[in-house]
Amino acid sequence: MRGKTTLRWPAGAIGFTLVLFIVASAPAAAQIPQQMTPELQELRAALDKYQDPVVAVHDRYFSTLGCVEYPKPGAAGQVPYPAGGMGVHFFNVMLMGKLDPLQPQVLVYQPVGGKLRLVAAEYFVPLSPEVKDRPQLFGRPFDGPMVGHHPLMPHEMTHYDLHVWLWKKNPAGLFSPTNPDVKCPKAAYTFQETAPRLVPHN
């Protein structure tokens, strides 16, 4: 793999509480979009162990509990999300501060029939004076910078991010932040959010 970069962040930059949410999951059949490069196939193979979310928890990925949907596309001043779902995010705060293709800060799961299916990886770079330029991976610029995704994240958690749909085909595109085929259950912990507001890169 190429493109390993180490970033240093001030202590205490990550300040939100993550809630442990474990649901056993059977491995989902991987779908290989035509645009998936050998590099991305290698990445998917390296992360396949996380199709079991309990393995993810053991490696310090902890769930933010809610399943996230965006019923409306982003408007002016917001990140231009297409309408669609994201799913349940598992954050690894120990990986904040470095940008390594093999170590995404976030794993994304879709609830399916009472189980969690791994669908995407997400790279998450908090906005900081040490971030001089828009991050890029796999030849793609990150989305943002944007405010944190309320209510599961404080607005003050400004950041860049990049989604890669490695295990579920996305009609909106391999790197789209949302996927129209991701649906959340009608439950208390499903959140229909609006696209986050864009902020200046200071």
XYZ file of N, CA, C and O in Angstrom:
808
model
N 0.845 -1.194 0.000
C 0.000 0.000 0.000
C 0.880 1.245 0.000
O 1.962 1.269 0.558
N 0.366 2.315 -0.608
C 1.124 3.541 -0.678
C 0.401 4.620 0.113
O -0.751 4.519 0.459
N 1.083 5.732 0.369
C 0.463 6.942 0.858
C 0.326 7.032 2.363
O -0.534 7.743 2.859
N 1.175 6.354 3.128
C 1.077 6.431 4.576
C 1.627 7.765 5.049
O 2.737 8.147 4.736
N 0.833 8.506 5.821
C 1.213 9.819 6.302
C 0.899 9.881 7.775
O -0.151 9.416 8.211
N 1.802 10.437 8.574
C 1.565 10.577 10.000
C 1.254 12.024 10.315
O 1.975 12.927 9.919
N 0.144 12.271 11.021
C -0.259 13.605 11.430
C -0.263 13.646 12.943
O -0.605 12.664 13.597
N 0.076 14.776 13.509
C 0.090 14.927 14.964
C -0.984 15.925 15.368
O -1.112 16.985 14.783
N -1.751 15.564 16.411
C -2.853 16.422 16.843
C -2.631 16.830 18.293
O -2.042 16.092 19.070
N -3.150 17.994 18.692
C -3.060 18.398 20.091
C -3.809 17.415 20.971
O -4.845 16.878 20.585
N -3.277 17.191 22.175
C -3.949 16.282 23.108
C -5.334 16.818 23.437
O -5.561 18.007 23.586
N -6.287 15.925 23.537
C -7.648 16.301 23.884
C -8.490 16.774 22.723
O -9.579 17.288 22.927
N -7.982 16.595 21.495
C -8.755 17.068 20.340
C -9.999 16.230 20.127
O -10.978 16.684 19.557
N -9.949 14.983 20.574
C -11.117 14.116 20.412
C -11.826 14.041 21.750
O -11.305 13.472 22.693
N -13.044 14.592 21.823
C -13.649 14.707 23.131
C -15.052 14.179 23.258
O -15.743 14.572 24.184
N -15.474 13.350 22.337
C -16.845 12.878 22.475
C -16.860 11.428 22.931
O -15.953 10.678 22.711
N -17.951 11.039 23.585
C -18.079 9.710 24.165
C -18.640 8.739 23.156
O -19.613 9.045 22.479
N -17.996 7.576 23.059
C -18.474 6.538 22.157
C -19.200 5.476 22.959
O -18.789 5.107 24.047
N -20.291 4.980 22.431
C -21.123 4.008 23.138
C -20.928 2.637 22.526
O -21.023 2.484 21.313
N -20.636 1.668 23.350
C -20.423 0.313 22.874
C -21.738 -0.322 22.466
O -22.704 -0.314 23.195
N -21.748 -0.842 21.240
C -22.984 -1.454 20.707
C -22.558 -2.660 19.884
O -22.027 -2.513 18.810
N -22.755 -3.886 20.400
C -22.245 -5.079 19.753
C -23.410 -5.906 19.236
O -24.308 -6.243 19.982
N -23.381 -6.232 17.955
C -24.373 -7.120 17.363
C -23.637 -8.143 16.517
O -22.838 -7.777 15.668
N -23.869 -9.420 16.751
C -23.186 -10.440 15.964
C -23.615 -10.361 14.519
O -24.757 -10.072 14.210
N -22.670 -10.637 13.613
C -22.966 -10.503 12.194
C -22.347 -11.636 11.414
O -21.213 -12.010 11.640
N -23.102 -12.184 10.475
C -22.537 -13.146 9.536
C -21.847 -12.385 8.412
O -22.273 -11.300 8.045
N -20.747 -12.910 7.848
C -20.069 -12.211 6.763
C -20.996 -11.988 5.582
O -21.756 -12.856 5.190
N -20.939 -10.778 5.025
C -21.745 -10.440 3.854
C -20.957 -10.735 2.592
O -19.740 -10.653 2.571
N -21.670 -11.104 1.541
C -21.002 -11.364 0.271
C -20.458 -10.062 -0.290
O -21.173 -9.073 -0.417
N -19.183 -10.034 -0.593
C -18.553 -8.829 -1.108
C -18.932 -8.615 -2.561
O -19.072 -9.557 -3.325
N -19.126 -7.381 -2.900
C -19.400 -7.014 -4.280
C -18.249 -6.151 -4.782
O -17.826 -5.224 -4.093
N -17.734 -6.460 -5.953
C -16.590 -5.744 -6.484
C -17.054 -4.826 -7.602
O -17.306 -5.284 -8.717
N -17.182 -3.522 -7.325
C -17.511 -2.610 -8.408
C -16.411 -2.610 -9.464
O -15.251 -2.863 -9.171
N -16.763 -2.319 -10.693
C -15.793 -2.330 -11.771
C -14.648 -1.362 -11.517
O -13.523 -1.588 -11.963
N -14.939 -0.263 -10.802
C -13.909 0.740 -10.602
C -12.983 0.414 -9.439
O -12.099 1.207 -9.123
N -13.165 -0.723 -8.760
C -12.303 -1.055 -7.634
C -10.922 -1.468 -8.129
O -10.781 -2.456 -8.842
N -9.917 -0.722 -7.731
C -8.546 -0.956 -8.165
C -7.924 -2.099 -7.369
O -8.432 -2.482 -6.310
N -6.800 -2.639 -7.831
C -6.096 -3.647 -7.026
C -5.748 -3.141 -5.629
O -5.788 -3.903 -4.663
N -5.431 -1.862 -5.498
C -5.129 -1.289 -4.187
C -6.339 -1.377 -3.265
O -6.222 -1.744 -2.089
N -7.530 -1.071 -3.802
C -8.730 -1.146 -2.980
C -9.128 -2.588 -2.678
O -9.641 -2.883 -1.595
N -8.890 -3.499 -3.613
C -9.147 -4.905 -3.335
C -8.231 -5.411 -2.227
O -8.648 -6.196 -1.362
N -6.983 -4.942 -2.224
C -6.049 -5.309 -1.149
C -6.527 -4.754 0.180
O -6.470 -5.431 1.218
N -7.005 -3.517 0.167
C -7.513 -2.905 1.392
C -8.700 -3.695 1.926
O -8.772 -3.996 3.119
N -9.636 -4.044 1.043
C -10.813 -4.798 1.484
C -10.407 -6.136 2.100
O -10.939 -6.539 3.135
N -9.468 -6.812 1.468
C -9.019 -8.097 2.005
C -8.407 -7.919 3.395
O -8.618 -8.753 4.290
N -7.672 -6.821 3.611
C -7.044 -6.579 4.907
C -8.074 -6.279 5.993
O -7.841 -6.577 7.175
N -9.205 -5.707 5.598
C -10.234 -5.326 6.570
C -11.373 -6.329 6.674
O -12.291 -6.138 7.478
N -11.338 -7.406 5.894
C -12.431 -8.377 5.884
C -12.721 -8.965 7.260
O -13.857 -9.360 7.543
N -11.704 -9.028 8.124
C -11.932 -9.600 9.463
C -12.994 -8.824 10.235
O -13.647 -9.367 11.144
N -13.201 -7.550 9.867
C -14.164 -6.727 10.582
C -15.596 -6.943 10.108
O -16.511 -6.260 10.576
N -15.809 -7.920 9.227
C -17.186 -8.302 8.941
C -17.866 -8.828 10.202
O -19.092 -8.798 10.305
N -17.076 -9.299 11.150
C -17.588 -9.624 12.482
C -17.381 -8.384 13.361
O -16.246 -8.036 13.683
N -18.449 -7.668 13.757
C -18.265 -6.434 14.525
C -17.647 -6.657 15.899
O -17.077 -5.728 16.477
N -17.723 -7.882 16.427
C -17.075 -8.152 17.703
C -15.554 -8.078 17.543
O -14.845 -7.588 18.433
N -15.039 -8.529 16.419
C -13.602 -8.385 16.132
C -13.243 -6.903 16.079
O -12.196 -6.478 16.578
N -14.116 -6.090 15.477
C -13.870 -4.645 15.424
C -13.800 -4.051 16.828
O -12.921 -3.232 17.125
N -14.712 -4.459 17.703
C -14.704 -3.964 19.081
C -13.407 -4.358 19.781
O -12.797 -3.553 20.498
N -12.943 -5.582 19.565
C -11.692 -6.023 20.189
C -10.500 -5.211 19.704
O -9.503 -5.086 20.418
N -10.602 -4.635 18.497
C -9.546 -3.787 17.960
C -9.833 -2.306 18.198
O -9.295 -1.440 17.517
N -10.686 -2.016 19.165
C -10.953 -0.657 19.654
C -11.809 0.191 18.713
O -11.744 1.419 18.753
N -12.611 -0.441 17.902
C -13.644 0.282 17.165
C -14.930 0.187 17.989
O -15.427 -0.909 18.243
N -15.469 1.330 18.406
C -16.653 1.352 19.250
C -17.780 2.121 18.564
O -17.552 3.152 17.932
N -18.986 1.640 18.726
C -20.120 2.163 17.989
C -20.647 3.472 18.564
O -20.699 3.665 19.780
N -21.093 4.360 17.664
C -21.790 5.575 18.067
C -23.284 5.329 18.203
O -24.049 6.285 18.342
N -23.702 4.087 18.112
C -25.046 3.609 18.455
C -26.092 3.823 17.370
O -26.830 2.911 17.044
N -26.167 5.016 16.799
C -27.247 5.324 15.885
C -26.995 4.868 14.467
O -25.860 4.772 14.004
N -28.094 4.573 13.762
C -28.038 4.308 12.325
C -28.467 5.600 11.627
O -29.520 6.163 11.931
N -27.644 6.075 10.695
C -27.804 7.413 10.136
C -28.317 7.356 8.704
O -27.807 6.593 7.872
N -29.327 8.189 8.424
C -29.861 8.352 7.074
C -29.921 9.844 6.736
O -30.080 10.685 7.627
N -29.824 10.140 5.453
C -29.978 11.511 4.954
C -31.092 11.487 3.907
O -30.853 11.209 2.735
N -32.340 11.778 4.329
C -33.474 11.666 3.393
C -33.473 12.726 2.305
O -34.095 12.537 1.257
N -32.767 13.850 2.537
C -32.711 14.918 1.546
C -31.264 15.201 1.171
O -30.367 15.091 2.013
N -31.004 15.568 -0.081
C -29.634 15.904 -0.475
C -29.172 17.192 0.199
O -29.989 18.006 0.650
N -27.852 17.368 0.269
C -27.301 18.578 0.858
C -27.696 19.818 0.070
O -27.730 19.808 -1.161
N -27.971 20.903 0.795
C -28.376 22.167 0.185
C -27.183 23.117 0.132
O -26.058 22.756 0.497
N -27.421 24.346 -0.291
C -26.356 25.347 -0.369
C -25.735 25.556 1.004
O -26.440 25.665 2.015
N -24.414 25.578 1.062
C -23.707 25.751 2.321
C -23.485 24.469 3.092
O -22.838 24.468 4.145
N -24.040 23.350 2.591
C -23.869 22.046 3.224
C -23.015 21.148 2.333
O -22.826 21.430 1.147
N -22.495 20.083 2.925
C -21.807 19.088 2.113
C -22.812 18.518 1.109
O -23.937 18.180 1.490
N -22.468 18.445 -0.168
C -23.452 18.026 -1.184
C -23.726 16.523 -1.171
O -23.473 15.808 -2.141
N -24.260 16.035 -0.059
C -24.610 14.626 0.040
C -25.760 14.295 -0.909
O -26.770 15.018 -0.924
N -25.677 13.195 -1.643
C -26.900 12.664 -2.268
C -27.785 12.070 -1.175
O -27.292 11.650 -0.125
N -29.087 12.053 -1.391
C -29.971 11.400 -0.428
C -29.617 9.918 -0.332
O -29.316 9.271 -1.328
N -29.623 9.389 0.888
C -29.282 7.979 1.082
C -28.908 7.705 2.514
O -28.996 8.574 3.388
N -28.479 6.477 2.769
C -28.097 6.072 4.108
C -26.594 6.029 4.281
O -25.837 6.004 3.314
N -26.170 6.028 5.547
C -24.771 5.783 5.902
C -24.650 4.513 6.740
O -23.784 3.704 6.513
N -25.534 4.379 7.720
C -25.467 3.200 8.569
C -24.952 3.515 9.951
O -25.072 4.641 10.446
N -24.383 2.503 10.605
C -23.885 2.586 11.976
C -22.363 2.722 11.929
O -21.679 1.900 11.319
N -21.836 3.754 12.585
C -20.406 4.052 12.545
C -19.706 3.511 13.794
O -20.162 3.742 14.914
N -18.610 2.823 13.583
C -17.733 2.369 14.657
C -16.432 3.172 14.560
O -15.697 3.038 13.583
N -16.148 4.002 15.585
C -14.965 4.864 15.596
C -13.825 4.216 16.392
O -14.047 3.624 17.434
N -12.618 4.406 15.899
C -11.416 4.031 16.637
C -10.625 5.310 16.911
O -9.895 5.803 16.044
N -10.782 5.879 18.109
C -10.132 7.155 18.410
C -8.616 7.006 18.518
O -7.891 7.991 18.402
N -8.128 5.783 18.718
C -6.681 5.569 18.786
C -6.016 5.813 17.436
O -4.802 6.014 17.360
N -6.795 5.781 16.362
C -6.235 5.987 15.028
C -6.329 7.443 14.576
O -5.839 7.777 13.490
N -6.950 8.294 15.377
C -6.989 9.706 15.034
C -5.577 10.277 15.096
O -4.842 10.049 16.053
N -5.204 11.018 14.076
C -3.876 11.618 14.071
C -2.955 11.023 13.045
O -1.817 11.480 12.900
N -3.402 9.999 12.319
C -2.586 9.474 11.233
C -3.486 9.071 10.083
O -4.668 8.781 10.271
N -2.914 9.075 8.907
C -3.682 8.755 7.713
C -2.986 7.605 7.006
O -2.015 7.792 6.283
N -3.472 6.400 7.261
C -2.896 5.175 6.739
C -4.015 4.412 6.028
O -5.029 4.093 6.651
N -3.886 4.125 4.737
C -4.963 3.428 4.035
C -5.405 2.131 4.701
O -6.575 1.757 4.605
N -4.500 1.440 5.379
C -4.837 0.163 5.998
C -5.502 0.308 7.364
O -5.919 -0.682 7.954
N -5.593 1.545 7.859
C -6.166 1.761 9.186
C -7.189 2.895 9.156
O -6.941 3.995 9.643
N -8.366 2.653 8.598
C -9.405 3.694 8.619
C -9.842 3.972 10.047
O -9.879 3.081 10.895
N -10.185 5.217 10.297
C -10.645 5.586 11.641
C -12.051 5.081 11.935
O -12.444 4.963 13.096
N -12.816 4.770 10.887
C -14.222 4.413 11.062
C -14.565 3.201 10.198
O -14.108 3.098 9.046
N -15.360 2.298 10.752
C -15.989 1.216 10.003
C -17.487 1.464 9.986
O -18.059 1.891 10.992
N -18.129 1.201 8.860
C -19.550 1.494 8.716
C -20.313 0.191 8.473
O -19.945 -0.594 7.592
N -21.370 -0.016 9.263
C -22.183 -1.226 9.193
C -23.630 -0.873 8.849
O -24.145 0.173 9.244
N -24.290 -1.813 8.156
C -25.720 -1.681 7.872
C -26.474 -2.742 8.656
O -26.146 -3.928 8.585
N -27.497 -2.343 9.434
C -28.321 -3.347 10.107
C -29.179 -4.094 9.080
O -29.899 -3.484 8.292
N -29.077 -5.413 9.099
C -29.852 -6.248 8.170
C -30.372 -7.453 8.951
O -29.591 -8.295 9.401
N -31.681 -7.536 9.130
C -32.264 -8.693 9.793
C -31.743 -8.955 11.184
O -31.530 -10.095 11.574
N -31.510 -7.895 11.958
C -31.023 -8.060 13.318
C -29.522 -8.259 13.434
O -29.019 -8.466 14.538
N -28.809 -8.192 12.321
C -27.354 -8.328 12.326
C -26.728 -7.077 11.713
O -27.405 -6.270 11.069
N -25.431 -6.924 11.935
C -24.701 -5.813 11.334
C -23.831 -6.334 10.202
O -23.047 -7.266 10.397
N -23.953 -5.739 9.033
C -23.156 -6.104 7.871
C -22.179 -4.981 7.551
O -22.588 -3.816 7.393
N -20.925 -5.307 7.460
C -19.900 -4.323 7.114
C -20.103 -3.870 5.670
O -20.206 -4.695 4.756
N -20.171 -2.548 5.455
C -20.437 -2.032 4.113
C -19.371 -1.057 3.625
O -19.139 -0.937 2.425
N -18.725 -0.325 4.540
C -17.799 0.719 4.093
C -16.740 0.991 5.142
O -16.895 0.661 6.329
N -15.656 1.608 4.684
C -14.642 2.179 5.564
C -14.695 3.696 5.403
O -15.080 4.211 4.354
N -14.317 4.395 6.467
C -14.306 5.859 6.407
C -13.019 6.373 7.036
O -12.598 5.918 8.101
N -12.418 7.346 6.364
C -11.214 8.014 6.862
C -11.632 9.378 7.389
O -12.375 10.114 6.722
N -11.171 9.721 8.583
C -11.687 10.876 9.328
C -10.504 11.705 9.814
O -9.675 11.223 10.583
N -10.423 12.955 9.356
C -9.315 13.842 9.720
C -9.886 15.082 10.404
O -10.506 15.928 9.738
N -9.722 15.225 11.724
C -10.199 16.435 12.398
C -9.510 17.680 11.840
O -8.321 17.656 11.508
N -10.269 18.768 11.728
C -9.716 20.031 11.255
C -8.803 20.593 12.333
O -9.183 20.691 13.498
N -7.599 20.960 11.940
C -6.578 21.399 12.880
C -5.615 22.318 12.148
O -5.440 22.198 10.924
N -4.949 23.231 12.869
C -3.925 24.064 12.217
C -2.816 23.252 11.559
O -2.143 23.737 10.648
N -2.635 22.023 12.019
C -1.591 21.184 11.436
C -1.999 20.581 10.098
O -1.168 20.031 9.375
N -3.280 20.637 9.764
C -3.752 20.140 8.468
C -3.690 21.302 7.484
O -4.527 22.205 7.501
N -2.676 21.312 6.661
C -2.419 22.445 5.773
C -3.270 22.401 4.510
O -3.630 23.435 3.958
N -3.548 21.212 4.011
C -4.271 21.061 2.760
C -5.371 20.011 2.914
O -5.364 19.211 3.849
N -6.268 19.998 1.949
C -7.329 18.990 1.939
C -6.691 17.605 1.809
O -5.918 17.348 0.883
N -7.000 16.666 2.713
C -6.420 15.310 2.603
C -6.910 14.601 1.346
O -7.996 14.886 0.820
N -6.112 13.643 0.892
C -6.473 12.808 -0.253
C -6.019 11.381 0.007
O -4.998 11.150 0.643
N -6.788 10.428 -0.489
C -6.399 9.020 -0.524
C -6.961 8.410 -1.802
O -8.044 8.810 -2.263
N -6.259 7.455 -2.357
C -6.712 6.730 -3.554
C -6.997 7.686 -4.718
O -7.847 7.429 -5.565
N -6.273 8.824 -4.731
C -6.481 9.807 -5.777
C -7.750 10.615 -5.619
O -8.146 11.324 -6.544
N -8.390 10.536 -4.443
C -9.650 11.234 -4.207
C -9.495 12.260 -3.086
O -8.987 11.940 -2.009
N -9.958 13.508 -3.286
C -9.971 14.476 -2.186
C -11.066 14.146 -1.187
O -12.115 13.615 -1.549
N -10.827 14.452 0.084
C -11.820 14.225 1.131
C -12.960 15.240 1.003
O -12.805 16.333 0.468
N -14.138 14.877 1.542
C -15.252 15.802 1.647
C -15.038 16.723 2.845
O -14.464 16.335 3.853
N -15.560 17.954 2.744
C -15.449 18.903 3.839
C -14.584 20.095 3.481
O -14.335 20.350 2.301
N -14.109 20.805 4.540
C -14.349 20.543 5.963
C -15.784 20.873 6.364
O -16.423 21.729 5.786
N -16.220 20.173 7.404
C -17.623 20.246 7.819
C -17.721 20.193 9.336
O -16.768 19.770 10.021
N -18.872 20.616 9.845
C -19.124 20.491 11.284
C -19.382 19.020 11.615
O -19.627 18.190 10.734
N -19.353 18.706 12.904
C -19.648 17.348 13.343
C -21.088 16.968 13.054
O -21.977 17.823 12.968
N -21.334 15.669 12.908
C -22.641 15.148 12.523
C -23.554 15.059 13.749
O -23.564 14.052 14.455
N -24.284 16.107 13.997
C -25.213 16.152 15.131
C -26.413 15.233 14.843
O -26.865 15.149 13.696
N -26.945 14.487 15.847
C -26.676 14.567 17.273
C -25.641 13.557 17.783
O -25.354 13.547 18.972
N -25.102 12.717 16.925
C -24.173 11.679 17.387
C -22.747 12.190 17.526
O -21.863 11.450 17.960
N -22.516 13.432 17.186
C -21.190 14.026 17.265
C -21.373 15.523 17.530
O -22.282 16.141 16.969
N -20.550 16.134 18.359
C -20.690 17.576 18.583
C -20.438 18.368 17.300
O -19.589 18.001 16.486
N -21.170 19.469 17.127
C -20.924 20.343 15.981
C -19.468 20.801 15.940
O -18.898 21.015 14.863
N -18.866 20.948 17.125
C -17.487 21.456 17.206
C -16.452 20.482 16.657
O -15.293 20.842 16.466
N -16.851 19.254 16.367
C -15.928 18.248 15.843
C -15.771 18.448 14.328
O -16.149 17.607 13.510
N -15.206 19.573 13.941
C -15.034 19.882 12.523
C -13.989 18.949 11.920
O -12.988 18.613 12.558
N -14.220 18.544 10.661
C -13.370 17.497 10.106
C -13.530 17.395 8.595
O -14.434 17.961 7.988
N -12.609 16.632 8.004
C -12.731 16.100 6.649
C -13.010 14.602 6.762
O -12.567 13.954 7.720
N -13.711 14.031 5.763
C -13.849 12.575 5.762
C -13.963 12.046 4.332
O -14.241 12.795 3.391
N -13.719 10.753 4.212
C -13.809 10.071 2.916
C -14.362 8.674 3.147
O -13.812 7.897 3.935
N -15.477 8.349 2.482
C -16.082 7.015 2.562
C -15.641 6.170 1.371
O -15.502 6.685 0.251
N -15.450 4.883 1.613
C -15.124 3.940 0.538
C -16.010 2.711 0.735
O -15.877 1.984 1.722
N -16.919 2.472 -0.215
C -17.893 1.384 -0.096
C -17.274 0.099 -0.647
O -17.490 -0.284 -1.787
N -16.524 -0.567 0.211
C -15.736 -1.728 -0.200
C -16.541 -3.020 -0.218
O -16.165 -3.970 -0.909
N -17.621 -3.100 0.560
C -18.365 -4.355 0.690
C -19.794 -4.274 0.179
O -20.487 -5.281 0.169
N -20.251 -3.112 -0.205
C -21.607 -2.965 -0.725
C -21.573 -2.031 -1.932
O -21.059 -0.911 -1.838
N -22.123 -2.498 -3.032
C -22.156 -1.656 -4.228
C -22.974 -0.405 -3.959
O -24.036 -0.462 -3.331
N -22.462 0.727 -4.417
C -23.123 2.006 -4.193
C -23.480 2.641 -5.533
O -22.602 3.064 -6.276
N -24.778 2.721 -5.868
C -25.172 3.353 -7.133
C -24.722 4.805 -7.245
O -24.576 5.329 -8.359
N -24.495 5.467 -6.096
C -24.059 6.864 -6.109
C -22.563 7.000 -6.337
O -22.076 8.113 -6.543
N -21.823 5.880 -6.272
C -20.387 5.936 -6.502
C -19.606 5.328 -5.353
O -20.031 5.377 -4.191
N -18.464 4.769 -5.685
C -17.627 4.072 -4.707
C -17.228 4.965 -3.541
O -17.094 4.513 -2.407
N -17.023 6.268 -3.804
C -16.559 7.198 -2.773
C -17.651 8.160 -2.308
O -17.364 9.118 -1.601
N -18.882 7.919 -2.690
C -19.965 8.788 -2.233
C -20.149 8.653 -0.722
O -20.051 7.550 -0.177
N -20.433 9.757 -0.017
C -20.643 9.634 1.429
C -21.906 8.880 1.814
O -21.983 8.314 2.905
N -22.908 8.861 0.932
C -24.159 8.162 1.218
C -24.426 7.101 0.156
O -23.878 7.145 -0.942
N -25.286 6.151 0.519
C -25.612 5.047 -0.375
C -27.138 4.873 -0.380
O -27.731 4.595 0.666
N -27.785 5.048 -1.536
C -29.242 4.938 -1.559
C -29.754 3.542 -1.222
O -30.948 3.372 -0.909
N -28.898 2.532 -1.269
C -29.313 1.166 -0.953
C -29.120 0.809 0.521
O -29.416 -0.315 0.926
N -28.623 1.735 1.334
C -28.477 1.504 2.772
C -29.723 2.036 3.472
O -30.045 3.226 3.371
N -30.420 1.149 4.157
C -31.643 1.506 4.868
C -31.462 1.226 6.353
O -30.881 0.210 6.740
N -31.987 2.114 7.181
C -31.949 1.910 8.623
C -33.307 1.411 9.096
O -34.343 1.729 8.495
N -33.328 0.630 10.175
C -34.614 0.134 10.684
C -35.426 1.258 11.308
O -34.884 2.292 11.707
N -36.730 1.057 11.385
C -37.586 2.016 12.066
C -37.484 1.748 13.560
O -38.209 0.925 14.124
N -36.541 2.430 14.186
C -36.237 2.162 15.586
C -35.792 3.452 16.258
O -35.525 4.469 15.603
N -35.709 3.392 17.602
C -35.379 4.587 18.378
C -34.003 5.145 18.042
O -33.775 6.347 18.168
N -33.082 4.273 17.630
C -31.714 4.728 17.382
C -31.415 4.913 15.897
O -30.266 4.819 15.473
N -32.444 5.191 15.117
C -32.262 5.622 13.731
C -32.427 7.139 13.689
O -33.392 7.680 14.230
N -31.461 7.815 13.068
C -31.460 9.268 13.016
C -31.501 9.722 11.562
O -30.647 9.338 10.762
N -32.498 10.516 11.235
C -32.580 11.131 9.914
C -31.997 12.530 10.029
O -32.608 13.429 10.617
N -30.801 12.705 9.495
C -30.057 13.936 9.670
C -30.112 14.801 8.415
O -30.529 14.348 7.344
N -29.676 16.045 8.563
C -29.461 16.910 7.415
C -27.965 16.967 7.147
O -27.145 16.789 8.054
N -27.598 17.190 5.900
C -26.180 17.223 5.527
C -25.454 18.270 6.370
O -25.976 19.365 6.598
N -24.248 17.969 6.857
C -23.540 18.918 7.729
C -23.116 20.174 6.991
O -22.844 20.152 5.788
N -23.046 21.249 7.739
C -22.662 22.540 7.196
C -21.165 22.572 6.883
O -20.340 22.087 7.662
N -20.821 23.128 5.757
C -19.417 23.315 5.399
C -18.829 24.447 6.237
O -19.512 25.409 6.594
N -17.540 24.338 6.570
C -16.845 25.390 7.315
C -15.567 25.740 6.562
O -15.055 24.951 5.766
N -15.020 26.940 6.798
C -13.763 27.311 6.133
C -12.595 26.468 6.643
O -12.587 25.999 7.782
N -11.616 26.278 5.781
C -10.369 25.646 6.211
C -9.474 26.749 6.746
O -8.906 27.516 6.005
N -9.368 26.842 8.081
C -8.588 27.908 8.697
C -7.094 27.588 8.663
O -6.713 26.471 8.868
